[in-house]
Amino acid sequence: MSRVIAPGTPGTTGTHPARFASAPAGEPTLDTWQDAPHNRWAFANLGEMVPTAAIPRRFPAAPSAATDRLDILTSRLPGLRQRLEATYTDAFLVLRDGKTVAEYYRPGFAPDNRHLIMSVSKSLCGLVVGALVDGGHVQPAAPVTDYVPELAGSVYDGPTVQHVLDMTLQIDYSEDYVDPHADVQRHDRAAGWRVRREGDPEDTYAFLTTLGGNGTVGTFQYCSANTDVLAWIIERVTGLRYSDALSKYLWSKLDADRDATITVDSTGFGFANGGVSCTARDLARVGQLMLDGGNAPGGRVVSEAWVRRVFEGGDQQAMAGSSFATLHPHGSYTRQWWCTGNSRGNVTGIGIHGQYLWLDPRTNSVIVQLSTWPEPDSGQLHEQQNHLLLDVSNALDNPETAPKSKEHTA
């Protein structure tokens, strides 16, 4: 396919799951959430309507000193603490065989604090799509517009669900996070992450219909809009809001310590590409289900075949020339996961400002590193953090790092 597709004309984006049963379309709004019957829902879900602040159950809310349980690794990696500090780490956790063997939290950040995981959120979305594919509800080879006809006339008119999953379609979309004129910032504004400007689409659904570009497929282009298209497909197939589908098909099966959260736009549509927050321990549970072949404590999430295809990697040729391929020459991207293609078979979810969910199948280990880099997408810090994660993976080859029976499960 080589046609050039013009951006779609903003307009109706069809019907979407209501925030609560029997809610009229588009309700409640900032002007109506206090009115009956909307207040029955809004008073219990105020964070979707008005910014809210936590009132912590303990004071101070988090330790003033770092939480540091790194001894088992520092004997193999003497400079580990300094490397974590140099990469602005807020939370660092290593699971092996489902048990915690090392953990670190910076001063002022507690083990049960949620942290924004940015685009690691994409990997969670990929798992929900996988569950629906396994159930026969989504066909990867089907055109996107079979599920969301409102995207006809946009760049998504023609490509398949698999193209979107693997990000192998060319879109007029700039992912330059610091450029105020970039599409990713317009995307943020539609999702409520930035102050709206005149002429901006009203919500994320409307924004997605405006995307155009070269309709070619087969070459990797990282584009956050793709994940929100997948979330729209999920809503259409399940009839659930994306946040509820993420709970039903993934989070409710993890035996998680805490609820996760996701930011929503003015319609209540979850920001699937980057809006999830959770604890490091609960994110590690996502990694563990991948290492366990798609099975979680609460039941199967995705099939072994889906997980195997992720670990086998995607099309390396499609990734050629990308910054990821510079770090990992045999790297690829598939089903919303990054695949290093290295000898260890490491697979990872990655988010800007230093979020990593790193899987090491050789040692049945999961490494979570959640950071707050000063820049969103630093090549230098990516390299530092990738080397750190590889060094930790290599250190885990030592039998001394195997968990003892007294060590707790995350």
Coordinates of C-alpha atoms in Angstrom, one line a residue:
M1 CA 0.0 0.0 0.0
S2 CA 1.5 3.3 -1.0
R3 CA -1.3 5.9 -1.1
V4 CA -1.1 9.1 0.8
I5 CA -4.0 9.6 3.2
A6 CA -5.3 13.0 4.1
P7 CA -6.2 13.7 7.7
G8 CA -9.7 12.8 8.6
T9 CA -12.3 15.5 9.2
P10 CA -13.1 15.8 12.9
G11 CA -16.7 14.9 13.6
T12 CA -18.7 12.3 15.3
T13 CA -16.7 9.4 16.6
G14 CA -19.6 7.2 17.3
T15 CA -20.9 5.9 20.6
H16 CA -18.5 5.1 23.4
P17 CA -18.9 3.3 26.7
A18 CA -20.6 5.4 29.4
R19 CA -18.8 6.4 32.5
F20 CA -21.6 4.6 34.5
A21 CA -24.8 2.7 33.6
S22 CA -27.5 4.8 31.9
A23 CA -25.3 7.9 31.8
P24 CA -26.3 10.2 28.9
A25 CA -23.7 10.6 26.1
G26 CA -21.0 13.0 27.2
E27 CA -22.1 13.2 30.8
P28 CA -21.2 14.1 33.4
T29 CA -19.2 17.3 32.6
L30 CA -17.5 19.8 34.9
D31 CA -20.8 21.7 34.9
T32 CA -23.1 18.7 35.7
W33 CA -21.2 16.3 37.9
Q34 CA -22.8 17.7 41.1
D35 CA -26.3 17.3 39.7
A36 CA -28.5 14.2 40.1
P37 CA -28.3 11.5 38.8
H38 CA -24.6 12.1 37.9
N39 CA -23.6 12.8 41.5
R40 CA -24.3 9.2 42.4
W41 CA -21.3 8.2 40.3
A42 CA -19.2 11.4 40.5
F43 CA -19.1 11.5 44.3
A44 CA -17.4 8.1 44.3
N45 CA -15.1 8.9 41.3
L46 CA -14.2 12.5 41.8
G47 CA -10.7 12.0 40.5
E48 CA -12.1 11.7 37.0
M49 CA -13.7 15.1 37.1
V50 CA -11.5 17.3 39.4
P51 CA -7.8 17.1 40.2
T52 CA -7.4 15.4 43.6
A53 CA -4.6 15.1 46.1
A54 CA -3.9 12.1 48.4
I55 CA -4.2 12.4 52.2
P56 CA -1.7 9.7 53.1
R57 CA -2.6 7.2 55.9
R58 CA 0.8 7.8 57.5
F59 CA 2.8 10.9 58.1
P60 CA 5.3 11.6 56.7
A61 CA 4.0 9.8 53.7
A62 CA 7.3 8.1 52.8
P63 CA 10.6 7.4 54.5
S64 CA 13.1 10.3 54.5
A65 CA 15.9 7.9 53.9
A66 CA 16.2 5.4 51.0
T67 CA 14.7 2.0 51.3
D68 CA 17.7 -0.1 50.4
R69 CA 17.8 -3.9 50.1
L70 CA 20.5 -4.4 47.5
D71 CA 23.1 -6.4 49.4
I72 CA 22.6 -9.6 47.4
L73 CA 23.5 -7.7 44.2
T74 CA 26.1 -5.2 45.4
S75 CA 28.5 -8.0 46.1
R76 CA 28.5 -8.7 42.4
L77 CA 27.9 -5.0 41.3
P78 CA 29.7 -2.8 43.8
G79 CA 28.7 0.5 42.2
L80 CA 25.0 -0.4 41.9
R81 CA 23.7 2.2 44.3
Q82 CA 25.6 5.0 42.6
R83 CA 24.4 3.9 39.2
L84 CA 20.8 3.9 40.4
E85 CA 21.2 7.5 41.7
A86 CA 22.9 8.5 38.4
T87 CA 19.9 7.4 36.5
Y88 CA 17.4 9.3 38.7
T89 CA 15.9 6.1 40.0
D90 CA 12.8 6.3 42.2
A91 CA 12.1 2.6 42.5
F92 CA 14.1 -0.5 41.6
L93 CA 13.0 -4.1 42.1
V94 CA 14.3 -7.5 41.1
L95 CA 12.2 -10.6 41.2
R96 CA 13.6 -14.1 40.6
D97 CA 11.3 -17.1 40.5
G98 CA 8.6 -14.7 41.7
K99 CA 10.4 -13.7 44.9
T100 CA 12.0 -10.3 45.7
V101 CA 15.8 -10.5 45.8
A102 CA 16.7 -6.8 45.6
E103 CA 14.8 -3.6 46.1
Y104 CA 15.6 0.1 46.3
Y105 CA 13.4 3.2 46.8
R106 CA 14.8 6.7 46.8
P107 CA 14.3 9.0 49.9
G108 CA 10.7 10.2 50.0
F109 CA 9.3 7.4 47.9
A110 CA 7.8 4.3 49.5
P111 CA 7.4 0.7 48.3
D112 CA 3.6 1.0 48.1
N113 CA 3.6 4.4 46.3
R114 CA 2.3 4.4 42.8
H115 CA 4.5 5.7 40.0
L116 CA 3.6 6.9 36.5
I117 CA 4.9 4.2 34.1
M118 CA 4.5 6.3 30.9
S119 CA 4.7 4.1 27.8
V120 CA 5.1 0.8 29.7
S121 CA 1.4 1.3 29.7
K122 CA 1.5 0.3 26.0
S123 CA 2.7 -3.2 27.0
L124 CA -0.3 -3.6 29.3
C125 CA -2.6 -2.6 26.4
G126 CA -0.9 -5.2 24.2
L127 CA -1.8 -7.9 26.8
V128 CA -5.4 -7.0 26.7
V129 CA -5.4 -7.1 22.9
G130 CA -3.7 -10.5 23.2
A131 CA -6.5 -11.8 25.5
L132 CA -9.1 -10.7 23.0
V133 CA -7.2 -12.2 20.1
D134 CA -6.9 -15.5 22.0
G135 CA -10.7 -15.4 22.7
G136 CA -11.5 -14.9 19.0
H137 CA -12.9 -11.4 19.5
V138 CA -10.1 -9.6 17.6
Q139 CA -8.5 -10.8 14.3
P140 CA -5.0 -9.3 14.0
A141 CA -5.2 -9.5 10.1
A142 CA -8.4 -7.5 10.0
P143 CA -8.4 -3.9 9.0
V144 CA -8.6 -1.4 11.9
T145 CA -11.7 0.1 10.3
D146 CA -13.6 -3.2 10.7
Y147 CA -13.7 -2.4 14.4
V148 CA -13.7 1.4 14.3
P149 CA -15.3 2.6 11.1
E150 CA -15.0 6.2 12.3
L151 CA -11.3 6.0 11.4
A152 CA -12.2 5.7 7.7
G153 CA -10.3 8.5 5.8
S154 CA -7.6 8.6 8.4
V155 CA -4.2 6.9 8.2
Y156 CA -5.7 3.9 9.9
D157 CA -8.0 3.3 6.9
G158 CA -6.3 0.2 5.4
P159 CA -3.7 -1.0 7.9
T160 CA -4.5 -4.0 10.0
V161 CA -4.7 -4.5 13.8
Q162 CA -1.3 -6.3 13.6
H163 CA 0.3 -3.2 11.9
V164 CA -0.9 -1.1 14.8
L165 CA 0.3 -3.6 17.4
D166 CA 3.7 -3.7 15.9
M167 CA 3.8 0.0 14.9
T168 CA 4.7 -0.8 11.3
L169 CA 2.8 2.0 9.6
Q170 CA 3.9 5.4 8.6
I171 CA 2.0 8.3 10.2
D172 CA 2.3 12.1 10.1
Y173 CA 2.9 12.2 13.8
S174 CA 5.9 13.8 15.5
E175 CA 6.8 12.2 18.8
D176 CA 9.1 15.0 19.8
Y177 CA 8.1 15.4 23.5
V178 CA 9.7 18.9 24.0
D179 CA 8.4 20.5 20.8
P180 CA 5.2 22.5 21.6
H181 CA 4.1 22.1 18.0
A182 CA 4.6 18.4 17.8
D183 CA 1.6 16.0 17.4
V184 CA 2.5 14.2 20.6
Q185 CA 1.8 17.5 22.5
R186 CA -1.5 18.0 20.6
H187 CA -2.3 14.4 21.6
D188 CA -1.5 15.2 25.2
R189 CA -3.8 18.3 25.1
A190 CA -6.7 16.2 23.7
A191 CA -6.1 13.7 26.6
G192 CA -6.1 16.5 29.2
W193 CA -2.4 16.3 30.0
R194 CA -1.7 19.9 28.8
V195 CA -3.7 23.1 28.6
R196 CA -6.0 23.0 25.6
R197 CA -5.5 25.4 22.7
E198 CA -8.0 26.9 20.3
G199 CA -8.7 24.4 17.5
D200 CA -7.6 21.3 19.4
P201 CA -9.7 18.2 19.1
E202 CA -12.2 17.9 21.9
D203 CA -11.0 14.5 23.1
T204 CA -8.7 11.6 22.2
Y205 CA -11.2 9.9 20.0
A206 CA -11.6 13.0 17.9
F207 CA -7.8 13.5 17.8
L208 CA -7.2 10.0 16.4
T209 CA -9.6 10.7 13.4
T210 CA -7.4 13.6 12.4
L211 CA -4.2 11.6 11.8
G212 CA -3.0 11.3 8.2
G213 CA 0.2 10.4 6.5
N214 CA 1.9 8.0 4.1
G215 CA -0.2 4.8 4.1
T216 CA 2.8 2.5 3.7
V217 CA 3.2 -0.4 6.1
G218 CA 6.2 -2.6 7.0
T219 CA 8.6 -0.1 8.5
F220 CA 8.7 0.6 12.2
Q221 CA 7.6 4.1 13.4
Y222 CA 7.1 4.6 17.1
C223 CA 3.8 6.4 17.5
S224 CA 1.8 6.7 20.8
A225 CA -1.5 7.2 18.9
N226 CA -1.4 3.5 17.8
T227 CA -1.9 2.3 21.4
D228 CA -5.0 4.6 21.8
V229 CA -6.4 3.1 18.6
L230 CA -5.9 -0.3 20.2
A231 CA -7.8 0.9 23.3
W232 CA -10.6 2.2 21.1
I233 CA -10.8 -1.3 19.4
I234 CA -10.9 -2.9 22.9
E235 CA -13.8 -0.7 23.9
R236 CA -15.7 -1.5 20.7
V237 CA -15.2 -5.3 21.1
T238 CA -15.9 -5.5 24.8
G239 CA -18.4 -2.7 25.3
L240 CA -16.4 -1.7 28.3
R241 CA -14.5 1.5 29.0
Y242 CA -10.8 0.9 28.5
S243 CA -10.0 1.3 32.2
D244 CA -12.6 -1.4 33.0
A245 CA -11.3 -3.7 30.3
L246 CA -7.7 -3.3 31.7
S247 CA -9.1 -4.4 35.0
K248 CA -11.1 -7.3 33.7
Y249 CA -8.5 -8.8 31.4
L250 CA -5.3 -8.0 33.3
W251 CA -5.2 -6.2 36.6
S252 CA -7.8 -8.2 38.5
K253 CA -5.8 -11.4 37.7
L254 CA -2.5 -10.3 39.2
D255 CA -3.3 -10.5 42.9
A256 CA -2.0 -6.9 43.0
D257 CA -1.3 -5.1 46.2
R258 CA -3.0 -1.9 45.0
D259 CA -5.4 -0.7 42.4
A260 CA -3.6 0.9 39.4
T261 CA -4.8 4.2 38.1
I262 CA -5.1 5.7 34.6
T263 CA -5.6 9.2 33.5
V264 CA -8.8 9.9 31.4
D265 CA -9.9 12.6 29.0
S266 CA -13.1 14.7 29.1
T267 CA -15.1 11.7 27.9
G268 CA -13.6 9.3 30.4
F269 CA -11.4 7.5 27.8
G270 CA -8.3 6.1 29.4
F271 CA -4.9 7.3 28.1
A272 CA -3.8 3.8 27.1
N273 CA -0.4 4.9 25.6
G274 CA 1.1 6.3 28.8
G275 CA -1.4 7.1 31.6
V276 CA -1.1 4.1 34.0
S277 CA 0.4 4.5 37.5
C278 CA 1.1 1.6 39.8
T279 CA 3.6 0.3 42.3
A280 CA 6.9 -1.3 41.3
R281 CA 5.8 -4.5 42.9
D282 CA 2.6 -4.7 41.0
L283 CA 4.3 -3.9 37.7
A284 CA 6.7 -6.7 38.4
R285 CA 3.7 -9.1 38.6
V286 CA 3.0 -8.2 35.0
G287 CA 6.5 -9.2 34.0
Q288 CA 6.1 -12.4 36.0
L289 CA 3.0 -13.4 34.1
M290 CA 4.9 -13.1 30.9
L291 CA 7.7 -15.4 32.2
D292 CA 5.0 -17.8 33.4
G293 CA 3.7 -18.2 29.9
G294 CA 0.7 -15.8 30.2
N295 CA -0.6 -17.3 33.5
A296 CA -1.3 -15.1 36.5
P297 CA -2.4 -16.0 40.1
G298 CA -6.0 -15.1 39.1
G299 CA -6.0 -17.1 35.9
R300 CA -4.7 -17.0 32.4
V301 CA -4.2 -13.6 30.8
V302 CA -2.9 -14.5 27.4
S303 CA -2.0 -17.8 25.7
E304 CA 1.5 -19.3 25.8
A305 CA 1.5 -18.8 22.0
W306 CA 1.0 -15.0 22.4
V307 CA 3.9 -14.8 24.9
R308 CA 6.1 -17.0 22.8
R309 CA 5.7 -14.7 19.8
V310 CA 6.7 -11.7 22.0
F311 CA 9.9 -13.4 23.1
E312 CA 10.6 -14.5 19.6
G313 CA 10.7 -10.9 18.6
G314 CA 9.3 -8.9 15.7
D315 CA 10.7 -7.9 12.3
Q316 CA 14.3 -6.8 12.8
Q317 CA 14.4 -5.2 9.3
A318 CA 11.4 -3.0 10.2
M319 CA 13.4 -1.7 13.1
A320 CA 16.6 -1.0 11.1
G321 CA 18.0 2.4 11.6
S322 CA 16.1 3.2 14.8
S323 CA 17.8 4.4 18.0
F324 CA 16.7 1.2 19.7
A325 CA 18.6 -0.8 17.1
T326 CA 21.7 1.3 17.9
L327 CA 21.5 0.0 21.4
H328 CA 20.4 -3.5 20.4
P329 CA 21.5 -4.4 16.9
H330 CA 19.1 -7.3 16.7
G331 CA 16.3 -5.4 18.3
S332 CA 12.6 -5.4 17.2
Y333 CA 9.2 -4.4 18.4
T334 CA 6.1 -6.6 18.5
R335 CA 2.7 -6.6 20.3
Q336 CA 3.6 -3.4 22.2
W337 CA 6.9 -4.8 23.6
W338 CA 10.5 -4.0 22.8
C339 CA 12.7 -7.1 22.1
T340 CA 16.4 -6.8 22.4
G341 CA 17.3 -9.8 20.3
N342 CA 20.3 -10.4 22.5
S343 CA 21.7 -13.7 23.7
R344 CA 19.7 -13.5 26.9
G345 CA 16.4 -12.9 25.1
N346 CA 15.6 -9.8 27.2
V347 CA 12.3 -8.2 26.4
T348 CA 11.1 -4.9 27.9
G349 CA 8.4 -2.3 28.2
I350 CA 9.9 1.2 28.1
G351 CA 8.5 4.6 29.0
I352 CA 10.0 8.1 28.7
H353 CA 11.8 9.6 31.7
G354 CA 13.3 6.2 32.5
Q355 CA 10.5 3.6 33.0
Y356 CA 11.6 0.0 32.4
L357 CA 9.9 -3.4 32.9
W358 CA 12.7 -5.7 32.0
L359 CA 12.3 -9.5 31.5
D360 CA 15.2 -12.0 31.8
P361 CA 13.9 -15.4 30.8
R362 CA 17.3 -17.1 31.3
T363 CA 17.1 -16.6 35.1
N364 CA 13.3 -16.3 35.3
S365 CA 13.8 -12.7 36.6
V366 CA 11.9 -9.4 36.3
I367 CA 13.6 -6.1 36.8
V368 CA 11.5 -2.9 37.3
Q369 CA 13.2 0.5 37.2
L370 CA 11.1 3.6 37.6
S371 CA 12.9 6.9 37.2
T372 CA 12.4 10.6 36.7
W373 CA 15.0 11.7 34.2
P374 CA 15.2 15.5 33.7
E375 CA 14.7 14.9 30.0
P376 CA 12.0 12.7 28.5
D377 CA 14.1 10.8 26.0
S378 CA 17.9 11.0 26.7
G379 CA 20.0 8.7 24.5
Q380 CA 22.8 8.9 27.1
L381 CA 20.5 7.8 30.0
H382 CA 18.9 5.1 27.9
E383 CA 22.3 3.7 27.3
Q384 CA 23.3 3.9 31.0
Q385 CA 20.1 2.3 32.1
N386 CA 20.2 -0.5 29.5
H387 CA 23.8 -1.3 30.5
L388 CA 22.7 -1.4 34.1
L389 CA 19.8 -3.7 33.4
L390 CA 22.1 -6.0 31.4
D391 CA 24.7 -6.0 34.1
V392 CA 22.0 -6.9 36.7
S393 CA 20.8 -9.7 34.4
N394 CA 24.3 -11.1 34.1
A395 CA 24.8 -10.9 37.9
L396 CA 21.7 -13.0 38.3
D397 CA 23.4 -15.9 36.6
N398 CA 25.3 -16.4 39.8
P399 CA 23.6 -19.1 42.0
E400 CA 24.2 -16.9 45.1
T401 CA 21.5 -14.5 43.8
A402 CA 18.8 -17.3 43.8
P403 CA 16.1 -16.4 46.3
K404 CA 16.0 -18.2 49.7
S405 CA 12.8 -19.6 51.0
K406 CA 12.5 -16.9 53.6
E407 CA 12.4 -14.2 51.0
H408 CA 8.9 -12.8 50.4
T409 CA 7.0 -12.9 47.2
A410 CA 6.4 -9.4 45.7

